[in-house]
Amino acid sequence: MFNKRIKGHSVAPSKRPDMVSEDELWEFLESAPDENEGVIYIHVPFCDNICSFCSMNRTKLEDELDEYTKFLLSEIEKYSATNYLKSKKIGSVYFGGGTPTILKERHLEQVINALKGSFNILPECEFSLESTLHNLNISKLRLLNELGVNRYSIGVQTFSAAGRKLLNRTHSSDGAVKHLRDLREKFSGMLCVDIIYNYPNESIDEVVRDAKLVRELGIDSASFYSLQFLDGSVLSKTISEDYYDVEVDKSLHHAFLDEILSQGDYEILEYTKVAKKGRDQYKYIRLSHAGADVLPLGKGAGGRLGEFGIYNMSQKMKVMGRMTARQMEFDRFVNLFQYPQISLERVFEFVSQTCANELMDLFKKCEESGYLKIEKDSLNFTKDGVFWGNSIANAVMEISKKEFL
């Protein structure tokens, strides 16, 4: 049904927004928000080891942490003083990167205490940090636990010795297992990992072992992605993508899912994420998908406050645009298509009857191809449908974009 598998998450296309000045943003932030729910995203664009597959906004560390911490503290002070942010109830704080845990303990303590002292952080807030294994030692874990951090997303990528070498991971396979086991014993919160599959020459045995270890180590959730050759990454410059075969990709994807789901204690949370039942709530993504404001702090951070889309190009430069109400609805509509069960009633709330009919034709074709089942007014994705999920989402966008743009 599809000529090419789309691996990455779908992002709603948009017309070029009306650019606005920083003065206009600060004037808006003196108003009261329409909704109180909010998220804070903090970007830490530093690494002490550059992963071969990565193209994110990051630089190798060169003794810049003190200066960057001061910058984050000044941003926290500025935003928290506005009426808009004073009214927000923060349900998720997410440190991404880069490698946020590259910050020293004193830096983390200053920034997290400033966040907690400046914003209305809900008691049940999901407080999450991305990390590599070697940057999250037991001393730092204890401090962060005391500061209220309750979730980690750790870039393991694979436990295979060959895969770890290719992806430029620092621990050995055995070392990675041991470190994760130590973290699990000492941390009762959400311990989550990223897994990459379908790197060159990966075997079924290797991907099955990854899934087994995720389960045996008591990991709360795993984001699992087929390797992407992103522009600017080391791999994109050194390895040809000619090895790629969609059937091999699918067999590795299915082998991972079959193993991780085999005991009935994990479930598919979204197309590229499995989670232990009753554990990881993935609030950062769930809240942002539902349209909650995301306050972006730090170089490389992007978010939205009200109708203002914001991207921090550098510590001194922000790019901002005013989004239309319909564009924001399009974002929420597209975000529905990241999950294995989708309410048709919810889908059709966004579009006209004509568009709804076109979408139903697409869904019926997907059903005929074995990608989903249409039952009880919902779309229930099969394993094949999860594999092709982002391609289905892209097809949905192509049909529906005329409704929004």
Short mmCIF file of C-alpha atoms in Angstrom, two decimals:
data_model
loop_
_atom_site.label_atom_id
_atom_site.label_comp_id
_atom_site.label_asym_id
_atom_site.label_seq_id
_atom_site.Cartn_x
_atom_site.Cartn_y
_atom_site.Cartn_z
CA MET A 1 0.00 0.00 0.00
CA PHE A 2 2.92 2.34 0.71
CA ASN A 3 6.04 2.73 -1.45
CA LYS A 4 8.17 3.94 1.44
CA ARG A 5 8.07 3.60 5.19
CA ILE A 6 8.16 6.91 7.06
CA LYS A 7 10.08 6.30 10.30
CA GLY A 8 9.88 9.66 12.08
CA HIS A 9 6.91 11.20 13.85
CA SER A 10 4.54 13.17 11.68
CA VAL A 11 4.51 16.95 12.05
CA ALA A 12 1.63 18.98 10.67
CA PRO A 13 2.71 21.12 7.70
CA SER A 14 2.07 24.82 8.04
CA LYS A 15 2.04 28.05 6.12
CA ARG A 16 4.79 30.48 7.04
CA PRO A 17 3.57 32.12 10.26
CA ASP A 18 3.41 35.86 10.74
CA MET A 19 6.69 36.73 12.41
CA VAL A 20 6.45 38.73 15.62
CA SER A 21 8.84 40.68 17.78
CA GLU A 22 10.00 39.76 21.25
CA ASP A 23 8.21 42.85 22.56
CA GLU A 24 4.92 41.43 21.25
CA LEU A 25 5.58 38.16 23.07
CA TRP A 26 6.28 39.86 26.39
CA GLU A 27 3.19 42.03 26.01
CA PHE A 28 1.10 38.89 25.42
CA LEU A 29 2.60 37.21 28.49
CA GLU A 30 1.10 39.88 30.70
CA SER A 31 -2.35 38.49 29.84
CA ALA A 32 -4.05 35.49 31.45
CA PRO A 33 -3.95 32.11 29.65
CA ASP A 34 -7.08 30.44 28.30
CA GLU A 35 -5.91 27.08 29.69
CA ASN A 36 -3.95 26.52 32.90
CA GLU A 37 -2.20 23.28 31.91
CA GLY A 38 1.45 23.66 30.96
CA VAL A 39 4.76 21.98 30.22
CA ILE A 40 8.33 23.24 30.59
CA TYR A 41 11.02 22.01 28.19
CA ILE A 42 14.69 22.75 28.97
CA HIS A 43 17.30 22.07 26.31
CA VAL A 44 20.91 21.36 27.30
CA PRO A 45 22.89 21.37 24.02
CA PHE A 46 26.08 19.74 25.29
CA CYS A 47 27.56 16.25 25.07
CA ASP A 48 30.89 14.77 26.08
CA ASN A 49 30.47 12.06 23.43
CA ILE A 50 28.78 12.59 20.06
CA CYS A 51 26.62 9.60 19.04
CA SER A 52 27.17 8.57 15.43
CA PHE A 53 23.44 8.64 14.58
CA CYS A 54 22.62 12.02 16.17
CA SER A 55 21.86 15.30 14.40
CA MET A 56 20.27 17.14 17.33
CA ASN A 57 21.24 20.66 18.39
CA ARG A 58 24.32 19.86 20.46
CA THR A 59 28.04 20.59 20.73
CA LYS A 60 30.87 18.73 22.36
CA LEU A 61 31.45 20.16 25.83
CA GLU A 62 34.07 22.86 26.20
CA ASP A 63 33.77 24.16 29.77
CA GLU A 64 30.61 26.20 29.11
CA LEU A 65 28.36 24.81 31.85
CA ASP A 66 28.68 27.64 34.38
CA GLU A 67 27.75 30.26 31.79
CA TYR A 68 24.88 28.18 30.44
CA THR A 69 23.46 27.58 33.91
CA LYS A 70 23.42 31.33 34.55
CA PHE A 71 21.58 31.80 31.26
CA LEU A 72 18.92 29.22 32.20
CA LEU A 73 18.45 30.85 35.61
CA SER A 74 17.95 34.25 33.97
CA GLU A 75 15.35 32.79 31.57
CA ILE A 76 13.50 31.14 34.45
CA GLU A 77 13.44 34.44 36.32
CA LYS A 78 12.12 36.39 33.31
CA TYR A 79 9.36 34.00 32.27
CA SER A 80 8.16 33.18 35.79
CA ALA A 81 7.56 36.87 36.52
CA THR A 82 4.86 37.12 33.81
CA ASN A 83 1.14 36.89 34.57
CA TYR A 84 0.74 34.21 31.90
CA LEU A 85 3.24 31.78 33.44
CA LYS A 86 2.19 32.60 37.00
CA SER A 87 -1.23 31.17 36.10
CA LYS A 88 0.13 27.96 34.62
CA LYS A 89 -0.01 24.62 36.44
CA ILE A 90 2.99 22.62 35.27
CA GLY A 91 2.28 18.92 34.74
CA SER A 92 5.59 18.01 33.11
CA VAL A 93 9.15 19.32 33.23
CA TYR A 94 11.40 17.76 30.59
CA PHE A 95 15.16 18.21 30.22
CA GLY A 96 16.27 17.23 26.71
CA GLY A 97 19.44 17.54 24.74
CA GLY A 98 22.20 16.98 24.12
CA THR A 99 22.79 15.34 27.45
CA PRO A 100 21.16 17.20 30.37
CA THR A 101 22.96 15.09 32.98
CA ILE A 102 26.26 16.43 31.70
CA LEU A 103 25.47 19.36 34.00
CA LYS A 104 27.35 19.10 37.29
CA GLU A 105 25.40 18.43 40.48
CA ARG A 106 25.66 22.09 41.52
CA HIS A 107 24.23 23.19 38.18
CA LEU A 108 21.33 20.75 38.33
CA GLU A 109 20.55 21.75 41.91
CA GLN A 110 20.46 25.46 41.01
CA VAL A 111 18.27 25.02 37.93
CA ILE A 112 15.80 22.55 39.43
CA ASN A 113 15.41 24.54 42.65
CA ALA A 114 14.83 27.68 40.57
CA LEU A 115 12.12 25.90 38.55
CA LYS A 116 10.41 24.60 41.69
CA GLY A 117 10.63 27.97 43.41
CA SER A 118 9.45 30.02 40.44
CA PHE A 119 6.64 28.04 38.78
CA ASN A 120 3.50 26.31 39.99
CA ILE A 121 4.81 22.74 39.71
CA LEU A 122 2.01 20.27 40.42
CA PRO A 123 2.68 17.60 43.10
CA GLU A 124 2.09 14.89 40.48
CA CYS A 125 4.35 16.59 37.91
CA GLU A 126 6.41 14.27 35.72
CA PHE A 127 9.99 15.53 36.16
CA SER A 128 12.08 13.92 33.43
CA LEU A 129 15.71 14.04 32.29
CA GLU A 130 17.33 12.51 29.24
CA SER A 131 20.70 10.94 29.96
CA THR A 132 23.42 8.64 28.78
CA LEU A 133 24.44 5.83 31.11
CA HIS A 134 27.91 7.18 31.83
CA ASN A 135 26.58 10.64 32.78
CA LEU A 136 24.14 9.28 35.37
CA ASN A 137 26.21 8.08 38.31
CA ILE A 138 24.78 7.00 41.65
CA SER A 139 25.73 10.25 43.39
CA LYS A 140 23.92 12.33 40.79
CA LEU A 141 20.96 9.93 40.90
CA ARG A 142 20.62 10.42 44.68
CA LEU A 143 20.74 14.21 44.39
CA LEU A 144 18.18 14.28 41.58
CA ASN A 145 15.92 11.94 43.53
CA GLU A 146 16.02 14.39 46.45
CA LEU A 147 15.20 17.24 44.04
CA GLY A 148 12.07 15.46 42.82
CA VAL A 149 13.19 13.97 39.49
CA ASN A 150 10.97 10.93 38.91
CA ARG A 151 11.71 9.88 35.34
CA TYR A 152 14.80 9.22 33.20
CA SER A 153 15.02 8.58 29.48
CA ILE A 154 18.35 6.86 28.87
CA GLY A 155 19.95 6.50 25.45
CA VAL A 156 20.98 2.85 25.57
CA GLN A 157 20.18 2.26 21.85
CA THR A 158 21.22 -1.42 21.93
CA PHE A 159 22.90 -3.99 24.16
CA SER A 160 24.67 -5.59 21.19
CA ALA A 161 28.48 -5.17 21.31
CA ALA A 162 28.64 -4.63 17.53
CA GLY A 163 25.70 -2.23 17.58
CA ARG A 164 27.10 -0.22 20.48
CA LYS A 165 30.40 0.18 18.66
CA LEU A 166 28.67 1.33 15.46
CA LEU A 167 26.48 3.82 17.36
CA ASN A 168 29.47 5.10 19.39
CA ARG A 169 28.16 4.17 22.84
CA THR A 170 30.61 4.38 25.75
CA HIS A 171 29.77 1.32 27.90
CA SER A 172 30.39 -2.26 26.88
CA SER A 173 27.31 -4.46 26.55
CA ASP A 174 27.90 -6.02 29.98
CA GLY A 175 28.69 -2.61 31.46
CA ALA A 176 25.43 -1.17 30.16
CA VAL A 177 23.44 -4.03 31.68
CA LYS A 178 25.22 -3.70 35.03
CA HIS A 179 24.75 0.08 35.19
CA LEU A 180 21.04 -0.16 34.35
CA ARG A 181 20.59 -2.89 36.96
CA ASP A 182 22.24 -0.65 39.57
CA LEU A 183 20.01 2.28 38.61
CA ARG A 184 16.90 0.10 38.79
CA GLU A 185 17.82 -1.13 42.28
CA LYS A 186 18.35 2.40 43.57
CA PHE A 187 15.56 4.29 41.76
CA SER A 188 11.85 3.55 42.09
CA GLY A 189 10.65 6.10 39.53
CA MET A 190 10.29 5.76 35.78
CA LEU A 191 13.39 4.28 34.17
CA CYS A 192 12.98 4.44 30.39
CA VAL A 193 15.32 3.69 27.49
CA ASP A 194 15.73 4.37 23.79
CA ILE A 195 16.37 1.40 21.51
CA ILE A 196 17.51 1.61 17.89
CA TYR A 197 16.97 -1.36 15.58
CA ASN A 198 17.86 -2.15 11.96
CA TYR A 199 21.37 -0.77 12.06
CA PRO A 200 23.59 -2.48 9.45
CA ASN A 201 23.90 -6.26 9.93
CA GLU A 202 21.72 -6.45 13.05
CA SER A 203 20.35 -9.95 13.55
CA ILE A 204 16.99 -11.13 14.85
CA ASP A 205 18.80 -12.63 17.85
CA GLU A 206 20.28 -9.22 18.71
CA VAL A 207 16.98 -7.35 18.60
CA VAL A 208 15.24 -10.10 20.59
CA ARG A 209 18.00 -9.90 23.21
CA ASP A 210 17.45 -6.14 23.46
CA ALA A 211 13.75 -6.72 24.13
CA LYS A 212 14.44 -9.46 26.69
CA LEU A 213 16.88 -7.26 28.59
CA VAL A 214 14.44 -4.32 28.63
CA ARG A 215 11.90 -6.59 30.29
CA GLU A 216 14.33 -8.45 32.59
CA LEU A 217 15.85 -5.19 33.86
CA GLY A 218 12.42 -3.84 34.81
CA ILE A 219 12.57 -0.92 32.39
CA ASP A 220 9.32 1.06 32.49
CA SER A 221 9.19 1.98 28.81
CA ALA A 222 11.24 1.76 25.66
CA SER A 223 11.12 4.07 22.67
CA PHE A 224 12.18 1.93 19.72
CA TYR A 225 13.18 3.42 16.39
CA SER A 226 14.45 2.06 13.11
CA LEU A 227 17.83 3.70 12.46
CA GLN A 228 17.51 6.98 10.56
CA PHE A 229 20.40 8.50 8.64
CA LEU A 230 19.87 12.09 9.69
CA ASP A 231 21.58 14.93 7.87
CA GLY A 232 24.65 16.03 9.78
CA SER A 233 25.14 12.76 11.67
CA VAL A 234 28.39 10.81 11.43
CA LEU A 235 26.58 7.77 10.04
CA SER A 236 25.03 9.79 7.21
CA LYS A 237 28.56 10.64 6.06
CA THR A 238 30.22 7.26 6.54
CA ILE A 239 27.68 4.50 5.79
CA SER A 240 25.50 3.94 2.73
CA GLU A 241 21.77 3.42 3.24
CA ASP A 242 21.77 0.87 0.42
CA TYR A 243 21.59 -1.98 2.94
CA TYR A 244 18.02 -0.97 3.87
CA ASP A 245 15.27 -3.45 3.06
CA VAL A 246 11.74 -2.79 4.29
CA GLU A 247 11.04 -6.50 4.88
CA VAL A 248 14.13 -6.80 7.07
CA ASP A 249 13.08 -3.62 8.87
CA LYS A 250 9.65 -5.11 9.52
CA SER A 251 11.00 -8.47 10.69
CA LEU A 252 13.26 -6.77 13.25
CA HIS A 253 10.43 -4.47 14.38
CA HIS A 254 8.04 -7.39 14.81
CA ALA A 255 10.64 -9.55 16.59
CA PHE A 256 11.22 -6.79 19.16
CA LEU A 257 7.48 -6.29 19.69
CA ASP A 258 6.71 -10.01 19.88
CA GLU A 259 9.33 -10.52 22.58
CA ILE A 260 8.55 -7.45 24.69
CA LEU A 261 4.80 -8.16 24.60
CA SER A 262 5.11 -11.92 25.10
CA GLN A 263 4.52 -11.94 28.88
CA GLY A 264 1.53 -9.60 28.81
CA ASP A 265 3.13 -7.02 31.12
CA TYR A 266 3.97 -4.45 28.41
CA GLU A 267 1.71 -2.66 25.94
CA ILE A 268 2.10 -0.43 22.89
CA LEU A 269 1.81 3.18 24.07
CA GLU A 270 2.35 4.79 20.67
CA TYR A 271 3.80 3.73 17.31
CA THR A 272 7.38 3.89 18.55
CA LYS A 273 6.94 3.24 22.27
CA VAL A 274 6.14 0.27 24.49
CA ALA A 275 5.52 0.63 28.22
CA LYS A 276 5.03 -1.55 31.24
CA LYS A 277 1.34 -1.53 32.07
CA GLY A 278 0.42 1.00 34.76
CA ARG A 279 3.83 2.72 34.81
CA ASP A 280 5.15 5.36 32.40
CA GLN A 281 2.50 7.98 31.62
CA TYR A 282 4.70 9.86 29.12
CA LYS A 283 3.15 13.15 30.23
CA TYR A 284 5.51 15.43 28.31
CA ILE A 285 4.35 13.99 24.99
CA ARG A 286 0.74 13.36 26.01
CA LEU A 287 0.24 16.92 27.27
CA SER A 288 1.94 18.55 24.30
CA HIS A 289 -0.01 16.35 21.87
CA ALA A 290 -3.23 17.51 23.54
CA GLY A 291 -2.27 21.14 22.95
CA ALA A 292 -0.84 22.21 26.30
CA ASP A 293 1.50 25.21 26.26
CA VAL A 294 5.18 24.30 26.20
CA LEU A 295 7.59 26.89 27.63
CA PRO A 296 10.95 26.43 25.83
CA LEU A 297 14.06 27.26 27.85
CA GLY A 298 17.60 27.08 26.53
CA LYS A 299 19.43 27.18 23.22
CA GLY A 300 17.78 24.84 20.73
CA ALA A 301 14.49 24.63 22.63
CA GLY A 302 11.20 25.02 20.79
CA GLY A 303 7.67 25.40 22.11
CA ARG A 304 4.48 27.40 22.07
CA LEU A 305 2.81 29.83 24.45
CA GLY A 306 -0.73 30.66 23.40
CA GLU A 307 -0.59 31.55 19.73
CA PHE A 308 3.14 32.28 19.81
CA GLY A 309 5.45 29.61 18.39
CA ILE A 310 8.95 30.07 19.80
CA TYR A 311 12.33 28.65 18.82
CA ASN A 312 15.49 29.68 20.65
CA MET A 313 18.18 29.86 17.96
CA SER A 314 20.83 30.88 20.48
CA GLN A 315 21.12 32.41 23.92
CA LYS A 316 20.55 35.83 22.35
CA MET A 317 18.18 35.12 19.48
CA LYS A 318 14.60 33.88 19.41
CA VAL A 319 12.53 33.20 16.29
CA MET A 320 8.81 33.71 16.93
CA GLY A 321 5.68 33.49 14.85
CA ARG A 322 1.96 33.88 15.46
CA MET A 323 0.06 30.65 14.77
CA THR A 324 -3.55 30.63 13.62
CA ALA A 325 -6.20 28.82 15.63
CA ARG A 326 -6.70 26.43 12.72
CA GLN A 327 -2.97 25.60 12.56
CA MET A 328 -3.02 24.72 16.25
CA GLU A 329 -6.05 22.51 15.64
CA PHE A 330 -4.16 20.81 12.79
CA ASP A 331 -1.31 20.04 15.17
CA ARG A 332 -3.69 18.42 17.65
CA PHE A 333 -5.43 16.52 14.85
CA VAL A 334 -2.16 15.10 13.48
CA ASN A 335 -1.03 14.16 16.98
CA LEU A 336 -4.00 11.78 17.23
CA PHE A 337 -2.19 9.61 14.71
CA GLN A 338 0.62 8.46 16.98
CA TYR A 339 -1.43 5.99 18.99
CA PRO A 340 -2.52 2.39 18.37
CA GLN A 341 -6.17 3.11 19.14
CA ILE A 342 -7.87 6.22 17.76
CA SER A 343 -11.44 7.40 18.31
CA LEU A 344 -13.19 8.06 15.00
CA GLU A 345 -15.53 10.47 16.77
CA ARG A 346 -12.49 12.49 17.88
CA VAL A 347 -11.01 12.43 14.37
CA PHE A 348 -14.20 13.65 12.73
CA GLU A 349 -14.62 16.53 15.19
CA PHE A 350 -11.81 18.31 13.32
CA VAL A 351 -12.90 17.92 9.68
CA SER A 352 -15.80 18.36 7.29
CA GLN A 353 -18.02 15.50 6.19
CA THR A 354 -16.35 15.45 2.77
CA CYS A 355 -12.92 15.07 4.34
CA ALA A 356 -14.28 12.49 6.80
CA ASN A 357 -15.49 10.40 3.85
CA GLU A 358 -12.07 10.58 2.19
CA LEU A 359 -10.41 9.55 5.43
CA MET A 360 -12.80 6.61 5.84
CA ASP A 361 -11.83 5.42 2.35
CA LEU A 362 -8.19 5.49 3.47
CA PHE A 363 -8.96 3.65 6.70
CA LYS A 364 -10.89 0.96 4.82
CA LYS A 365 -7.92 0.43 2.49
CA CYS A 366 -5.69 0.16 5.56
CA GLU A 367 -8.09 -2.41 6.99
CA GLU A 368 -7.98 -4.41 3.74
CA SER A 369 -4.17 -4.35 3.94
CA GLY A 370 -4.27 -5.70 7.50
CA TYR A 371 -2.98 -2.51 9.14
CA LEU A 372 -5.98 -1.85 11.37
CA LYS A 373 -9.49 -2.90 12.29
CA ILE A 374 -12.43 -0.52 12.31
CA GLU A 375 -14.54 -1.54 15.28
CA LYS A 376 -16.66 0.13 17.93
CA ASP A 377 -16.14 3.54 16.28
CA SER A 378 -12.38 3.36 16.66
CA LEU A 379 -9.28 2.48 14.65
CA ASN A 380 -7.38 -0.38 16.30
CA PHE A 381 -3.94 -0.82 14.77
CA THR A 382 -2.41 -4.24 14.18
CA LYS A 383 1.31 -4.94 14.52
CA ASP A 384 1.73 -4.23 10.79
CA GLY A 385 -0.25 -1.02 11.26
CA VAL A 386 2.03 0.11 14.04
CA PHE A 387 5.00 -0.53 11.73
CA TRP A 388 3.41 1.57 8.97
CA GLY A 389 1.83 4.02 11.46
CA ASN A 390 3.79 7.12 10.50
CA SER A 391 3.16 6.44 6.81
CA ILE A 392 -0.57 6.20 7.56
CA ALA A 393 -0.35 9.46 9.54
CA ASN A 394 1.36 11.12 6.57
CA ALA A 395 -1.43 9.94 4.25
CA VAL A 396 -4.00 11.36 6.69
CA MET A 397 -2.18 14.71 6.62
CA GLU A 398 -2.15 14.82 2.83
CA ILE A 399 -5.91 14.24 2.69
CA SER A 400 -6.82 16.65 5.49
CA LYS A 401 -4.38 19.56 5.08
CA LYS A 402 -6.78 21.45 2.78
CA GLU A 403 -9.15 21.64 5.78
CA PHE A 404 -6.63 23.51 7.89
CA LEU A 405 -4.26 25.48 5.67
#
